[in-house]
GROMACS .gro file of C-alpha atoms in nm:
model
  320
    1UNK     CA    1   2.691   3.618  21.034
    2UNK     CA    2   2.411   3.756  21.149
    3UNK     CA    3   2.232   4.085  21.150
    4UNK     CA    4   2.464   4.371  21.337
    5UNK     CA    5   2.267   4.540  21.651
    6UNK     CA    6   2.336   4.874  21.823
    7UNK     CA    7   2.491   4.831  22.155
    8UNK     CA    8   2.532   5.029  22.442
    9UNK     CA    9   2.889   5.138  22.523
   10UNK     CA   10   2.935   4.918  22.813
   11UNK     CA   11   3.295   4.853  22.922
   12UNK     CA   12   3.413   4.525  22.966
   13UNK     CA   13   3.543   4.513  23.343
   14UNK     CA   14   3.524   4.253  23.614
   15UNK     CA   15   3.183   4.201  23.816
   16UNK     CA   16   3.120   3.982  24.130
   17UNK     CA   17   3.067   3.631  24.055
   18UNK     CA   18   2.692   3.659  24.123
   19UNK     CA   19   2.671   3.911  23.815
   20UNK     CA   20   2.692   3.873  23.442
   21UNK     CA   21   2.933   4.117  23.299
   22UNK     CA   22   2.753   4.313  23.045
   23UNK     CA   23   3.073   4.413  22.865
   24UNK     CA   24   3.108   4.024  22.796
   25UNK     CA   25   2.771   3.999  22.679
   26UNK     CA   26   2.845   4.305  22.449
   27UNK     CA   27   3.135   4.124  22.300
   28UNK     CA   28   2.959   3.799  22.265
   29UNK     CA   29   2.689   3.961  22.056
   30UNK     CA   30   2.969   4.158  21.873
   31UNK     CA   31   3.140   3.853  21.784
   32UNK     CA   32   2.844   3.683  21.680
   33UNK     CA   33   2.719   3.956  21.461
   34UNK     CA   34   3.056   4.006  21.284
   35UNK     CA   35   3.149   3.640  21.223
   36UNK     CA   36   3.464   3.673  21.407
   37UNK     CA   37   3.683   3.787  21.672
   38UNK     CA   38   3.860   4.047  21.467
   39UNK     CA   39   3.573   4.216  21.346
   40UNK     CA   40   3.387   4.190  21.660
   41UNK     CA   41   3.683   4.381  21.809
   42UNK     CA   42   3.701   4.592  21.588
   43UNK     CA   43   3.310   4.721  21.629
   44UNK     CA   44   3.404   4.753  22.010
   45UNK     CA   45   3.752   4.946  21.949
   46UNK     CA   46   3.927   4.637  22.128
   47UNK     CA   47   4.164   4.389  22.039
   48UNK     CA   48   4.068   4.049  21.919
   49UNK     CA   49   4.267   3.918  22.216
   50UNK     CA   50   4.046   4.134  22.443
   51UNK     CA   51   3.704   3.984  22.281
   52UNK     CA   52   3.827   3.674  22.299
   53UNK     CA   53   3.918   3.681  22.667
   54UNK     CA   54   3.555   3.821  22.750
   55UNK     CA   55   3.390   3.536  22.519
   56UNK     CA   56   3.594   3.280  22.728
   57UNK     CA   57   3.493   3.400  23.053
   58UNK     CA   58   3.150   3.431  23.000
   59UNK     CA   59   3.140   3.073  22.850
   60UNK     CA   60   3.288   2.929  23.181
   61UNK     CA   61   3.043   3.141  23.389
   62UNK     CA   62   2.751   2.966  23.193
   63UNK     CA   63   2.941   2.641  23.141
   64UNK     CA   64   2.815   2.605  22.782
   65UNK     CA   65   2.990   2.711  22.439
   66UNK     CA   66   2.823   2.993  22.281
   67UNK     CA   67   3.024   2.942  21.951
   68UNK     CA   68   3.202   2.730  21.732
   69UNK     CA   69   3.523   2.857  21.602
   70UNK     CA   70   3.728   2.773  21.294
   71UNK     CA   71   4.044   2.953  21.140
   72UNK     CA   72   3.829   3.192  20.946
   73UNK     CA   73   3.461   3.247  21.121
   74UNK     CA   74   3.257   3.151  21.399
   75UNK     CA   75   2.911   3.016  21.418
   76UNK     CA   76   2.652   3.009  21.703
   77UNK     CA   77   2.567   2.690  21.858
   78UNK     CA   78   2.228   2.623  21.905
   79UNK     CA   79   2.274   2.740  22.299
   80UNK     CA   80   2.447   3.043  22.155
   81UNK     CA   81   2.163   3.124  21.926
   82UNK     CA   82   1.908   3.124  22.216
   83UNK     CA   83   2.142   3.292  22.458
   84UNK     CA   84   2.214   3.602  22.136
   85UNK     CA   85   1.843   3.675  22.105
   86UNK     CA   86   1.791   3.716  22.472
   87UNK     CA   87   2.118   3.920  22.481
   88UNK     CA   88   1.955   4.140  22.174
   89UNK     CA   89   1.665   4.212  22.392
   90UNK     CA   90   1.822   4.294  22.697
   91UNK     CA   91   1.997   4.553  22.485
   92UNK     CA   92   1.703   4.661  22.318
   93UNK     CA   93   1.536   4.691  22.641
   94UNK     CA   94   1.831   4.879  22.781
   95UNK     CA   95   1.818   5.118  22.496
   96UNK     CA   96   1.451   5.173  22.548
   97UNK     CA   97   1.495   5.263  22.898
   98UNK     CA   98   1.740   5.519  22.848
   99UNK     CA   99   1.510   5.647  22.580
  100UNK     CA  100   1.213   5.663  22.815
  101UNK     CA  101   1.383   5.901  23.030
  102UNK     CA  102   1.514   6.127  22.765
  103UNK     CA  103   1.378   6.475  22.690
  104UNK     CA  104   1.196   6.372  22.381
  105UNK     CA  105   1.048   6.050  22.490
  106UNK     CA  106   1.121   5.673  22.323
  107UNK     CA  107   1.016   5.604  21.946
  108UNK     CA  108   0.977   5.246  21.881
  109UNK     CA  109   1.270   5.071  21.740
  110UNK     CA  110   1.427   4.758  21.693
  111UNK     CA  111   1.271   4.407  21.598
  112UNK     CA  112   0.899   4.326  21.699
  113UNK     CA  113   0.818   3.966  21.659
  114UNK     CA  114   0.449   3.883  21.656
  115UNK     CA  115   0.261   3.555  21.626
  116UNK     CA  116  -0.102   3.563  21.482
  117UNK     CA  117  -0.382   3.341  21.392
  118UNK     CA  118  -0.379   3.287  20.987
  119UNK     CA  119  -0.703   3.404  20.927
  120UNK     CA  120  -0.697   3.732  21.140
  121UNK     CA  121  -0.336   3.774  21.038
  122UNK     CA  122  -0.401   3.788  20.693
  123UNK     CA  123  -0.741   3.977  20.671
  124UNK     CA  124  -0.675   4.236  20.968
  125UNK     CA  125  -0.327   4.263  21.075
  126UNK     CA  126  -0.157   4.257  20.737
  127UNK     CA  127  -0.361   4.525  20.586
  128UNK     CA  128  -0.239   4.728  20.910
  129UNK     CA  129   0.075   4.686  20.919
  130UNK     CA  130   0.130   4.894  20.610
  131UNK     CA  131   0.057   5.190  20.772
  132UNK     CA  132   0.206   5.098  21.117
  133UNK     CA  133   0.559   5.031  20.928
  134UNK     CA  134   0.542   5.370  20.727
  135UNK     CA  135   0.496   5.534  21.074
  136UNK     CA  136   0.772   5.407  21.240
  137UNK     CA  137   1.052   5.344  20.999
  138UNK     CA  138   1.308   5.235  21.253
  139UNK     CA  139   1.116   4.910  21.335
  140UNK     CA  140   1.153   4.606  21.220
  141UNK     CA  141   0.844   4.348  21.215
  142UNK     CA  142   0.861   3.955  21.191
  143UNK     CA  143   0.502   3.808  21.197
  144UNK     CA  144   0.425   3.447  21.198
  145UNK     CA  145   0.102   3.308  21.094
  146UNK     CA  146   0.029   3.012  21.284
  147UNK     CA  147  -0.354   2.877  21.430
  148UNK     CA  148  -0.116   2.674  21.678
  149UNK     CA  149  -0.064   2.810  22.041
  150UNK     CA  150   0.302   2.940  22.036
  151UNK     CA  151   0.505   2.990  22.374
  152UNK     CA  152   0.571   3.377  22.345
  153UNK     CA  153   0.817   3.316  22.640
  154UNK     CA  154   1.007   3.016  22.522
  155UNK     CA  155   1.033   3.095  22.116
  156UNK     CA  156   1.115   3.446  22.177
  157UNK     CA  157   0.778   3.629  22.059
  158UNK     CA  158   0.716   4.015  22.187
  159UNK     CA  159   0.318   3.941  22.187
  160UNK     CA  160   0.055   3.689  22.014
  161UNK     CA  161  -0.314   3.752  21.873
  162UNK     CA  162  -0.533   3.474  21.964
  163UNK     CA  163  -0.896   3.418  21.927
  164UNK     CA  164  -1.131   3.235  22.171
  165UNK     CA  165  -1.088   3.202  22.535
  166UNK     CA  166  -0.742   3.174  22.689
  167UNK     CA  167  -0.602   2.969  22.980
  168UNK     CA  168  -0.475   3.139  23.287
  169UNK     CA  169  -0.085   3.176  23.261
  170UNK     CA  170   0.086   3.339  23.504
  171UNK     CA  171   0.358   3.488  23.248
  172UNK     CA  172   0.148   3.671  23.002
  173UNK     CA  173  -0.103   3.947  23.016
  174UNK     CA  174  -0.425   3.949  22.788
  175UNK     CA  175  -0.594   4.257  22.678
  176UNK     CA  176  -0.922   4.158  22.472
  177UNK     CA  177  -0.895   4.391  22.149
  178UNK     CA  178  -1.232   4.268  21.996
  179UNK     CA  179  -1.545   4.055  22.016
  180UNK     CA  180  -1.674   3.862  21.681
  181UNK     CA  181  -1.931   3.632  21.604
  182UNK     CA  182  -1.958   3.335  21.314
  183UNK     CA  183  -2.238   3.324  21.109
  184UNK     CA  184  -2.335   3.069  20.826
  185UNK     CA  185  -2.192   3.100  20.506
  186UNK     CA  186  -2.266   2.937  20.143
  187UNK     CA  187  -2.187   2.993  19.778
  188UNK     CA  188  -2.488   3.072  19.568
  189UNK     CA  189  -2.386   2.773  19.335
  190UNK     CA  190  -2.409   2.547  19.625
  191UNK     CA  191  -2.728   2.643  19.717
  192UNK     CA  192  -2.891   2.643  19.363
  193UNK     CA  193  -2.756   2.278  19.335
  194UNK     CA  194  -2.836   2.170  19.693
  195UNK     CA  195  -3.142   2.362  19.751
  196UNK     CA  196  -3.229   2.663  20.024
  197UNK     CA  197  -3.254   2.538  20.369
  198UNK     CA  198  -3.552   2.611  20.512
  199UNK     CA  199  -3.460   2.668  20.868
  200UNK     CA  200  -3.139   2.641  21.049
  201UNK     CA  201  -3.190   2.286  21.203
  202UNK     CA  202  -3.193   2.160  20.819
  203UNK     CA  203  -2.842   2.218  20.765
  204UNK     CA  204  -2.777   1.906  20.958
  205UNK     CA  205  -2.880   1.756  20.605
  206UNK     CA  206  -2.642   1.961  20.425
  207UNK     CA  207  -2.297   1.910  20.353
  208UNK     CA  208  -2.080   2.086  20.641
  209UNK     CA  209  -1.749   2.276  20.610
  210UNK     CA  210  -1.560   2.244  20.951
  211UNK     CA  211  -1.303   2.421  21.117
  212UNK     CA  212  -1.071   2.236  21.343
  213UNK     CA  213  -0.947   1.844  21.375
  214UNK     CA  214  -1.057   1.753  21.707
  215UNK     CA  215  -1.442   1.606  21.721
  216UNK     CA  216  -1.572   1.887  21.940
  217UNK     CA  217  -1.543   2.115  21.616
  218UNK     CA  218  -1.816   1.948  21.462
  219UNK     CA  219  -2.078   2.065  21.670
  220UNK     CA  220  -2.197   2.450  21.595
  221UNK     CA  221  -2.405   2.626  21.885
  222UNK     CA  222  -2.598   2.923  21.765
  223UNK     CA  223  -2.794   3.198  21.930
  224UNK     CA  224  -3.065   3.364  21.763
  225UNK     CA  225  -3.123   3.698  21.812
  226UNK     CA  226  -3.435   3.653  22.060
  227UNK     CA  227  -3.233   3.426  22.267
  228UNK     CA  228  -3.313   3.070  22.149
  229UNK     CA  229  -3.039   2.857  22.103
  230UNK     CA  230  -2.956   2.563  21.843
  231UNK     CA  231  -2.705   2.306  21.818
  232UNK     CA  232  -2.625   2.152  21.485
  233UNK     CA  233  -2.462   1.864  21.375
  234UNK     CA  234  -2.453   1.620  21.075
  235UNK     CA  235  -2.264   1.620  20.773
  236UNK     CA  236  -1.900   1.667  20.823
  237UNK     CA  237  -1.685   1.495  20.550
  238UNK     CA  238  -1.448   1.775  20.518
  239UNK     CA  239  -1.243   1.911  20.781
  240UNK     CA  240  -0.957   2.206  20.742
  241UNK     CA  241  -0.725   2.361  21.031
  242UNK     CA  242  -0.721   2.674  20.829
  243UNK     CA  243  -1.006   2.913  20.830
  244UNK     CA  244  -0.881   3.094  20.511
  245UNK     CA  245  -0.876   2.753  20.320
  246UNK     CA  246  -1.212   2.687  20.475
  247UNK     CA  247  -1.357   2.989  20.332
  248UNK     CA  248  -1.199   2.924  19.967
  249UNK     CA  249  -1.380   2.575  20.011
  250UNK     CA  250  -1.736   2.751  20.062
  251UNK     CA  251  -1.658   2.993  19.777
  252UNK     CA  252  -1.607   2.674  19.555
  253UNK     CA  253  -1.966   2.561  19.678
  254UNK     CA  254  -1.817   2.274  19.861
  255UNK     CA  255  -2.051   2.300  20.161
  256UNK     CA  256  -2.192   2.567  20.444
  257UNK     CA  257  -1.939   2.715  20.654
  258UNK     CA  258  -1.959   2.863  20.995
  259UNK     CA  259  -1.673   3.111  21.040
  260UNK     CA  260  -1.627   3.467  21.163
  261UNK     CA  261  -1.772   3.741  20.991
  262UNK     CA  262  -1.450   3.950  20.958
  263UNK     CA  263  -1.348   3.678  20.758
  264UNK     CA  264  -1.618   3.620  20.542
  265UNK     CA  265  -1.746   3.978  20.484
  266UNK     CA  266  -1.572   4.066  20.165
  267UNK     CA  267  -1.671   3.755  19.999
  268UNK     CA  268  -2.036   3.833  20.109
  269UNK     CA  269  -1.983   4.194  19.957
  270UNK     CA  270  -1.854   4.027  19.637
  271UNK     CA  271  -2.163   3.808  19.599
  272UNK     CA  272  -1.934   3.496  19.626
  273UNK     CA  273  -2.093   3.382  19.944
  274UNK     CA  274  -2.438   3.481  20.114
  275UNK     CA  275  -2.533   3.487  20.488
  276UNK     CA  276  -2.783   3.183  20.589
  277UNK     CA  277  -3.019   3.293  20.869
  278UNK     CA  278  -2.846   3.585  21.006
  279UNK     CA  279  -3.020   3.611  21.296
  280UNK     CA  280  -2.858   3.330  21.418
  281UNK     CA  281  -2.477   3.342  21.507
  282UNK     CA  282  -2.248   3.212  21.726
  283UNK     CA  283  -2.152   3.318  22.088
  284UNK     CA  284  -1.916   3.619  22.110
  285UNK     CA  285  -1.537   3.522  22.034
  286UNK     CA  286  -1.266   3.715  22.180
  287UNK     CA  287  -0.994   3.841  21.989
  288UNK     CA  288  -0.717   3.940  22.237
  289UNK     CA  289  -0.344   4.087  22.221
  290UNK     CA  290  -0.093   3.859  22.446
  291UNK     CA  291   0.222   3.938  22.576
  292UNK     CA  292   0.476   3.825  22.827
  293UNK     CA  293   0.460   3.987  23.183
  294UNK     CA  294   0.677   4.280  23.228
  295UNK     CA  295   0.694   4.535  23.504
  296UNK     CA  296   0.755   4.810  23.228
  297UNK     CA  297   0.578   4.741  22.870
  298UNK     CA  298   0.816   4.788  22.557
  299UNK     CA  299   0.755   5.112  22.368
  300UNK     CA  300   0.739   4.891  22.051
  301UNK     CA  301   0.428   4.654  22.197
  302UNK     CA  302   0.218   4.955  22.339
  303UNK     CA  303   0.261   5.148  22.019
  304UNK     CA  304   0.129   4.838  21.817
  305UNK     CA  305  -0.173   4.782  22.047
  306UNK     CA  306  -0.269   5.141  22.051
  307UNK     CA  307  -0.248   5.169  21.695
  308UNK     CA  308  -0.418   4.853  21.633
  309UNK     CA  309  -0.675   4.913  21.856
  310UNK     CA  310  -0.744   5.223  21.715
  311UNK     CA  311  -0.783   5.036  21.342
  312UNK     CA  312  -1.017   4.794  21.466
  313UNK     CA  313  -1.262   5.088  21.580
  314UNK     CA  314  -1.216   5.230  21.221
  315UNK     CA  315  -1.258   4.902  21.033
  316UNK     CA  316  -1.553   4.851  20.820
  317UNK     CA  317  -1.466   4.472  20.792
  318UNK     CA  318  -1.595   4.444  21.177
  319UNK     CA  319  -1.909   4.604  21.124
  320UNK     CA  320  -2.214   4.340  21.104
   0.00000   0.00000   0.00000
């Protein structure tokens, strides 16, 4: 049984062969929510037989089995689970479309699914969500913290937050919400032990902590305030694919790290890390919100973007 959703009151009625009956979709979702034909019919005020016939016709039209039946309950097939999630989104969009033309205007509700890079998610998005959820009590938020590139459309996410330049994708809209820069950091303990580098070029002789598992990640490109450009290579015994883990390794005195300011600023304020050669930094790194291309942007997505941008404008973590 899955968590029930609020369904519009569409009757179960015949439609031309070229269309899917919304009433049949409604019956399918109700059965899946309730875990049985009887329960689904009860939710809709219909007989077990009526919802059963609607589901049978829907499966025949799709040429796929959506539910496994047993004598006591039903379970979604893998195809059924995917179709169920899309149906829930359809009904949510319809409800929001109706609300958008009402006199009072829409309020975000339902479920918002987000994917965000681990470091940015933990440092920026997590604190932001506390107030965001308080502002919108009818909205549930599901967040995936991952540094891998997620296929938003295929995996059913409403939006993603990504760092760095993005490839062109006709299915997605991208909005840059922030530009950040990386700097060099090390723990006082490490510098006391290894000695302070006299110039950025000397860092190639120190232990560097590398973010990313690809060979290109081991090359650090820096730009000075006066425009001088510098490339740093050298020691690379330790690599992580997690910015948070790399920050912790630097705090533990394991080497010099090159990471975005927003991730390191608290550790610097607390004296656990120091900034090396602050006049040198990386090229500006865009932080973008991406979401599937739609003619009408869902209220829950628009509100999330607007409030996050306002939060970023006020955040002290993003001030150099």
